Amino acid sequence: MAVERTLSIIKPDATRRNITGKINARLEEAGLRIVAQKRIRLGRDQAEAFYEVHKERPFYVSLCDFMTSGPVVVQILEGDQAVERNREVMGATNPTDAAAGTIRADFAESIEANSVHGSDSADNAAREIAFFFKDEEIVG
Ligand code: GDP
């Protein structure tokens, strides 16, 4: 199987509830290795640029408000089929649809405050990793 990297974000609802360690444990138990990680506060411009793909969606402004409302932890996860594996561990966008035992089923507060972000394709993973990290910040 192919070793991949994907971008993960622990969102402000989770940092506020002090459950970043619990979420990291879920990721590690799923075989994903955290090869880079930093806690930051997203600026408005950064949040808008990161979610540019959703610019026309009705929830875009609210999503950017939420993502800048508190600290986030941005991280790079490495492992076999890391993009798909992380999406499985995260669960569906809406926690009411998320499979039992997934991060969103167990921790998300709402469809918006859903605790984690994960890249949805290898191409987006590469773009999102480059958005937040320099090569020298990644220690595999
Ligand atoms: P993801 O790939 O599962 O994170 O889902 P999307 O790419 O479709 O959406 C990006 C993020 O926008 C989600 O993780 C949510 O935080 C937020 N979001 C998605 N759909 C909705 C919605 O219908 N309403 C609101 N308020 N936020 C949403």
PDB file of C-alpha atoms and ligand atoms in Angstrom:
ATOM      1  CA  MET A   1       0.000   0.000   0.000  1.00  0.00           C
ATOM      2  CA  ALA A   2       1.121   3.531  -0.711  1.00  0.00           C
ATOM      3  CA  VAL A   3       2.400   5.692   2.138  1.00  0.00           C
ATOM      4  CA  GLU A   4       0.708   9.078   1.849  1.00  0.00           C
ATOM      5  CA  ARG A   5       0.442  12.334   3.758  1.00  0.00           C
ATOM      6  CA  THR A   6      -2.719  14.277   4.459  1.00  0.00           C
ATOM      7  CA  LEU A   7      -3.579  17.538   6.184  1.00  0.00           C
ATOM      8  CA  SER A   8      -5.649  17.427   9.354  1.00  0.00           C
ATOM      9  CA  ILE A   9      -6.996  20.333  11.408  1.00  0.00           C
ATOM     10  CA  ILE A  10      -8.333  20.035  14.939  1.00  0.00           C
ATOM     11  CA  LYS A  11     -10.981  22.757  14.886  1.00  0.00           C
ATOM     12  CA  PRO A  12     -11.811  25.476  17.482  1.00  0.00           C
ATOM     13  CA  ASP A  13     -14.711  23.540  19.065  1.00  0.00           C
ATOM     14  CA  ALA A  14     -12.219  20.813  20.000  1.00  0.00           C
ATOM     15  CA  THR A  15      -9.384  23.056  21.231  1.00  0.00           C
ATOM     16  CA  ARG A  16     -11.950  24.914  23.364  1.00  0.00           C
ATOM     17  CA  ARG A  17     -12.994  21.648  25.044  1.00  0.00           C
ATOM     18  CA  ASN A  18      -9.334  20.595  25.551  1.00  0.00           C
ATOM     19  CA  ILE A  19      -9.707  17.342  23.606  1.00  0.00           C
ATOM     20  CA  THR A  20      -6.802  17.653  21.173  1.00  0.00           C
ATOM     21  CA  GLY A  21      -5.039  14.760  22.924  1.00  0.00           C
ATOM     22  CA  LYS A  22      -8.109  12.547  22.688  1.00  0.00           C
ATOM     23  CA  ILE A  23      -8.362  13.263  18.961  1.00  0.00           C
ATOM     24  CA  ASN A  24      -4.642  12.637  18.420  1.00  0.00           C
ATOM     25  CA  ALA A  25      -5.024   9.278  20.197  1.00  0.00           C
ATOM     26  CA  ARG A  26      -7.798   8.300  17.751  1.00  0.00           C
ATOM     27  CA  LEU A  27      -5.579   9.229  14.806  1.00  0.00           C
ATOM     28  CA  GLU A  28      -2.591   7.301  16.157  1.00  0.00           C
ATOM     29  CA  GLU A  29      -4.710   4.261  17.038  1.00  0.00           C
ATOM     30  CA  ALA A  30      -5.851   4.263  13.394  1.00  0.00           C
ATOM     31  CA  GLY A  31      -2.237   3.877  12.254  1.00  0.00           C
ATOM     32  CA  LEU A  32      -1.689   7.510  11.297  1.00  0.00           C
ATOM     33  CA  ARG A  33       1.588   9.151  12.370  1.00  0.00           C
ATOM     34  CA  ILE A  34       1.683  12.874  13.210  1.00  0.00           C
ATOM     35  CA  VAL A  35       4.801  14.033  11.336  1.00  0.00           C
ATOM     36  CA  ALA A  36       4.162  17.777  11.805  1.00  0.00           C
ATOM     37  CA  GLN A  37       1.905  19.703  14.149  1.00  0.00           C
ATOM     38  CA  LYS A  38       1.376  23.269  15.326  1.00  0.00           C
ATOM     39  CA  ARG A  39      -1.253  25.164  17.286  1.00  0.00           C
ATOM     40  CA  ILE A  40      -2.142  28.444  15.593  1.00  0.00           C
ATOM     41  CA  ARG A  41      -4.893  31.031  15.415  1.00  0.00           C
ATOM     42  CA  LEU A  42      -6.114  31.393  11.823  1.00  0.00           C
ATOM     43  CA  GLY A  43      -6.400  34.934  10.522  1.00  0.00           C
ATOM     44  CA  ARG A  44      -9.491  35.916   8.557  1.00  0.00           C
ATOM     45  CA  ASP A  45      -7.540  36.031   5.282  1.00  0.00           C
ATOM     46  CA  GLN A  46      -6.078  32.574   5.918  1.00  0.00           C
ATOM     47  CA  ALA A  47      -9.471  31.024   6.704  1.00  0.00           C
ATOM     48  CA  GLU A  48     -11.057  32.613   3.633  1.00  0.00           C
ATOM     49  CA  ALA A  49      -8.206  31.425   1.406  1.00  0.00           C
ATOM     50  CA  PHE A  50      -8.200  27.904   2.854  1.00  0.00           C
ATOM     51  CA  TYR A  51     -11.949  27.497   2.291  1.00  0.00           C
ATOM     52  CA  GLU A  52     -12.036  29.404  -1.024  1.00  0.00           C
ATOM     53  CA  VAL A  53     -13.555  26.318  -2.711  1.00  0.00           C
ATOM     54  CA  HIS A  54     -16.678  26.914  -0.561  1.00  0.00           C
ATOM     55  CA  LYS A  55     -16.919  30.658  -1.337  1.00  0.00           C
ATOM     56  CA  GLU A  56     -20.319  30.368  -3.013  1.00  0.00           C
ATOM     57  CA  ARG A  57     -21.820  28.123  -0.317  1.00  0.00           C
ATOM     58  CA  PRO A  58     -24.353  29.669   2.098  1.00  0.00           C
ATOM     59  CA  PHE A  59     -22.262  28.623   5.120  1.00  0.00           C
ATOM     60  CA  TYR A  60     -18.958  30.180   3.935  1.00  0.00           C
ATOM     61  CA  VAL A  61     -19.035  33.308   6.137  1.00  0.00           C
ATOM     62  CA  SER A  62     -20.216  31.349   9.163  1.00  0.00           C
ATOM     63  CA  LEU A  63     -17.526  28.703   8.563  1.00  0.00           C
ATOM     64  CA  CYS A  64     -14.795  31.363   8.390  1.00  0.00           C
ATOM     65  CA  ASP A  65     -16.187  32.988  11.576  1.00  0.00           C
ATOM     66  CA  PHE A  66     -16.044  29.622  13.316  1.00  0.00           C
ATOM     67  CA  MET A  67     -12.562  28.688  12.098  1.00  0.00           C
ATOM     68  CA  THR A  68     -11.162  32.004  13.386  1.00  0.00           C
ATOM     69  CA  SER A  69     -13.049  31.856  16.719  1.00  0.00           C
ATOM     70  CA  GLY A  70     -10.239  30.113  18.601  1.00  0.00           C
ATOM     71  CA  PRO A  71      -7.022  28.158  18.192  1.00  0.00           C
ATOM     72  CA  VAL A  72      -6.702  25.277  15.758  1.00  0.00           C
ATOM     73  CA  VAL A  73      -4.093  22.518  15.574  1.00  0.00           C
ATOM     74  CA  VAL A  74      -2.856  21.949  12.035  1.00  0.00           C
ATOM     75  CA  GLN A  75      -1.086  18.662  11.469  1.00  0.00           C
ATOM     76  CA  ILE A  76       0.265  16.352   8.811  1.00  0.00           C
ATOM     77  CA  LEU A  77      -0.663  12.691   9.115  1.00  0.00           C
ATOM     78  CA  GLU A  78       1.369   9.984   7.414  1.00  0.00           C
ATOM     79  CA  GLY A  79       0.443   6.372   6.784  1.00  0.00           C
ATOM     80  CA  ASP A  80      -0.833   3.820   4.296  1.00  0.00           C
ATOM     81  CA  GLN A  81      -3.581   5.495   2.271  1.00  0.00           C
ATOM     82  CA  ALA A  82      -3.569   8.314   4.807  1.00  0.00           C
ATOM     83  CA  VAL A  83      -6.114  10.479   2.949  1.00  0.00           C
ATOM     84  CA  GLU A  84      -8.777   7.778   2.890  1.00  0.00           C
ATOM     85  CA  ARG A  85      -7.856   6.349   6.291  1.00  0.00           C
ATOM     86  CA  ASN A  86      -8.194   9.771   7.937  1.00  0.00           C
ATOM     87  CA  ARG A  87     -11.569  10.370   6.259  1.00  0.00           C
ATOM     88  CA  GLU A  88     -12.759   7.039   7.692  1.00  0.00           C
ATOM     89  CA  VAL A  89     -11.589   7.897  11.214  1.00  0.00           C
ATOM     90  CA  MET A  90     -13.149  11.384  10.969  1.00  0.00           C
ATOM     91  CA  GLY A  91     -16.620  10.231   9.929  1.00  0.00           C
ATOM     92  CA  ALA A  92     -19.228  12.060   7.866  1.00  0.00           C
ATOM     93  CA  THR A  93     -19.396  15.878   7.795  1.00  0.00           C
ATOM     94  CA  ASN A  94     -22.688  15.917   9.707  1.00  0.00           C
ATOM     95  CA  PRO A  95     -22.186  14.137  13.050  1.00  0.00           C
ATOM     96  CA  THR A  96     -25.735  12.778  12.889  1.00  0.00           C
ATOM     97  CA  ASP A  97     -24.645  10.833   9.765  1.00  0.00           C
ATOM     98  CA  ALA A  98     -21.215   9.810  11.101  1.00  0.00           C
ATOM     99  CA  ALA A  99     -20.572   6.120  11.770  1.00  0.00           C
ATOM    100  CA  ALA A 100     -20.322   4.980  15.382  1.00  0.00           C
ATOM    101  CA  GLY A 101     -16.832   5.244  16.803  1.00  0.00           C
ATOM    102  CA  THR A 102     -15.668   7.991  14.442  1.00  0.00           C
ATOM    103  CA  ILE A 103     -14.225  11.260  15.750  1.00  0.00           C
ATOM    104  CA  ARG A 104     -17.172  13.298  14.524  1.00  0.00           C
ATOM    105  CA  ALA A 105     -19.762  10.862  15.909  1.00  0.00           C
ATOM    106  CA  ASP A 106     -18.104  11.005  19.320  1.00  0.00           C
ATOM    107  CA  PHE A 107     -16.942  14.635  19.558  1.00  0.00           C
ATOM    108  CA  ALA A 108     -18.566  16.961  16.977  1.00  0.00           C
ATOM    109  CA  GLU A 109     -21.031  19.579  18.215  1.00  0.00           C
ATOM    110  CA  SER A 110     -22.750  20.300  14.871  1.00  0.00           C
ATOM    111  CA  ILE A 111     -22.359  20.034  11.093  1.00  0.00           C
ATOM    112  CA  GLU A 112     -20.173  23.160  11.267  1.00  0.00           C
ATOM    113  CA  ALA A 113     -18.378  22.662  14.616  1.00  0.00           C
ATOM    114  CA  ASN A 114     -17.391  19.130  13.640  1.00  0.00           C
ATOM    115  CA  SER A 115     -14.016  18.959  15.434  1.00  0.00           C
ATOM    116  CA  VAL A 116     -11.739  17.980  12.538  1.00  0.00           C
ATOM    117  CA  HIS A 117     -10.820  18.745   8.940  1.00  0.00           C
ATOM    118  CA  GLY A 118      -9.158  16.220   6.642  1.00  0.00           C
ATOM    119  CA  SER A 119      -8.041  16.560   3.028  1.00  0.00           C
ATOM    120  CA  ASP A 120     -10.423  14.780   0.654  1.00  0.00           C
ATOM    121  CA  SER A 121      -7.961  13.824  -2.113  1.00  0.00           C
ATOM    122  CA  ALA A 122      -4.227  13.382  -2.645  1.00  0.00           C
ATOM    123  CA  ASP A 123      -4.108  16.565  -4.754  1.00  0.00           C
ATOM    124  CA  ASN A 124      -5.875  18.607  -2.088  1.00  0.00           C
ATOM    125  CA  ALA A 125      -3.637  17.091   0.600  1.00  0.00           C
ATOM    126  CA  ALA A 126      -0.515  18.329  -1.223  1.00  0.00           C
ATOM    127  CA  ARG A 127      -2.031  21.798  -1.675  1.00  0.00           C
ATOM    128  CA  GLU A 128      -3.262  22.028   1.945  1.00  0.00           C
ATOM    129  CA  ILE A 129       0.053  20.768   3.398  1.00  0.00           C
ATOM    130  CA  ALA A 130       1.911  23.443   1.428  1.00  0.00           C
ATOM    131  CA  PHE A 131      -0.614  26.043   2.668  1.00  0.00           C
ATOM    132  CA  PHE A 132       0.471  25.535   6.299  1.00  0.00           C
ATOM    133  CA  PHE A 133       3.910  23.905   6.404  1.00  0.00           C
ATOM    134  CA  LYS A 134       7.436  24.432   5.120  1.00  0.00           C
ATOM    135  CA  ASP A 135       9.443  21.298   4.251  1.00  0.00           C
ATOM    136  CA  GLU A 136      11.757  21.751   7.260  1.00  0.00           C
ATOM    137  CA  GLU A 137       8.770  21.645   9.652  1.00  0.00           C
ATOM    138  CA  ILE A 138       7.950  18.081   8.565  1.00  0.00           C
ATOM    139  CA  VAL A 139       9.850  15.383  10.456  1.00  0.00           C
ATOM    140  CA  GLY A 140       8.877  11.953   9.161  1.00  0.00           C
TER     141      GLY A 140
HETATM  142  P1  GDP B   1     -15.712  17.915   5.064  1.00  0.00           P
HETATM  143  O1  GDP B   1     -14.784  17.610   3.914  1.00  0.00           O
HETATM  144  O2  GDP B   1     -16.352  16.683   5.652  1.00  0.00           O
HETATM  145  O3  GDP B   1     -15.059  18.773   6.136  1.00  0.00           O
HETATM  146  O4  GDP B   1     -16.944  18.754   4.478  1.00  0.00           O
HETATM  147  P2  GDP B   1     -17.059  19.940   3.377  1.00  0.00           P
HETATM  148  O5  GDP B   1     -15.776  20.078   2.601  1.00  0.00           O
HETATM  149  O6  GDP B   1     -18.323  19.708   2.616  1.00  0.00           O
HETATM  150  O7  GDP B   1     -17.290  21.237   4.261  1.00  0.00           O
HETATM  151  C1  GDP B   1     -16.220  21.906   4.890  1.00  0.00           C
HETATM  152  C2  GDP B   1     -16.649  22.315   6.279  1.00  0.00           C
HETATM  153  O8  GDP B   1     -17.714  23.269   6.162  1.00  0.00           O
HETATM  154  C3  GDP B   1     -17.266  21.196   7.136  1.00  0.00           C
HETATM  155  O9  GDP B   1     -16.305  20.381   7.766  1.00  0.00           O
HETATM  156  C4  GDP B   1     -18.071  21.992   8.130  1.00  0.00           C
HETATM  157  O10 GDP B   1     -17.252  22.575   9.150  1.00  0.00           O
HETATM  158  C5  GDP B   1     -18.630  23.104   7.250  1.00  0.00           C
HETATM  159  N1  GDP B   1     -19.950  22.755   6.679  1.00  0.00           N
HETATM  160  C6  GDP B   1     -20.235  21.824   5.715  1.00  0.00           C
HETATM  161  N2  GDP B   1     -21.541  21.790   5.421  1.00  0.00           N
HETATM  162  C7  GDP B   1     -22.122  22.729   6.219  1.00  0.00           C
HETATM  163  C8  GDP B   1     -23.468  23.204   6.373  1.00  0.00           C
HETATM  164  O11 GDP B   1     -24.407  22.724   5.714  1.00  0.00           O
HETATM  165  N3  GDP B   1     -23.652  24.211   7.280  1.00  0.00           N
HETATM  166  C9  GDP B   1     -22.636  24.755   8.010  1.00  0.00           C
HETATM  167  N4  GDP B   1     -22.921  25.741   8.889  1.00  0.00           N
HETATM  168  N5  GDP B   1     -21.357  24.351   7.891  1.00  0.00           N
HETATM  169  C10 GDP B   1     -21.113  23.348   6.998  1.00  0.00           C
END
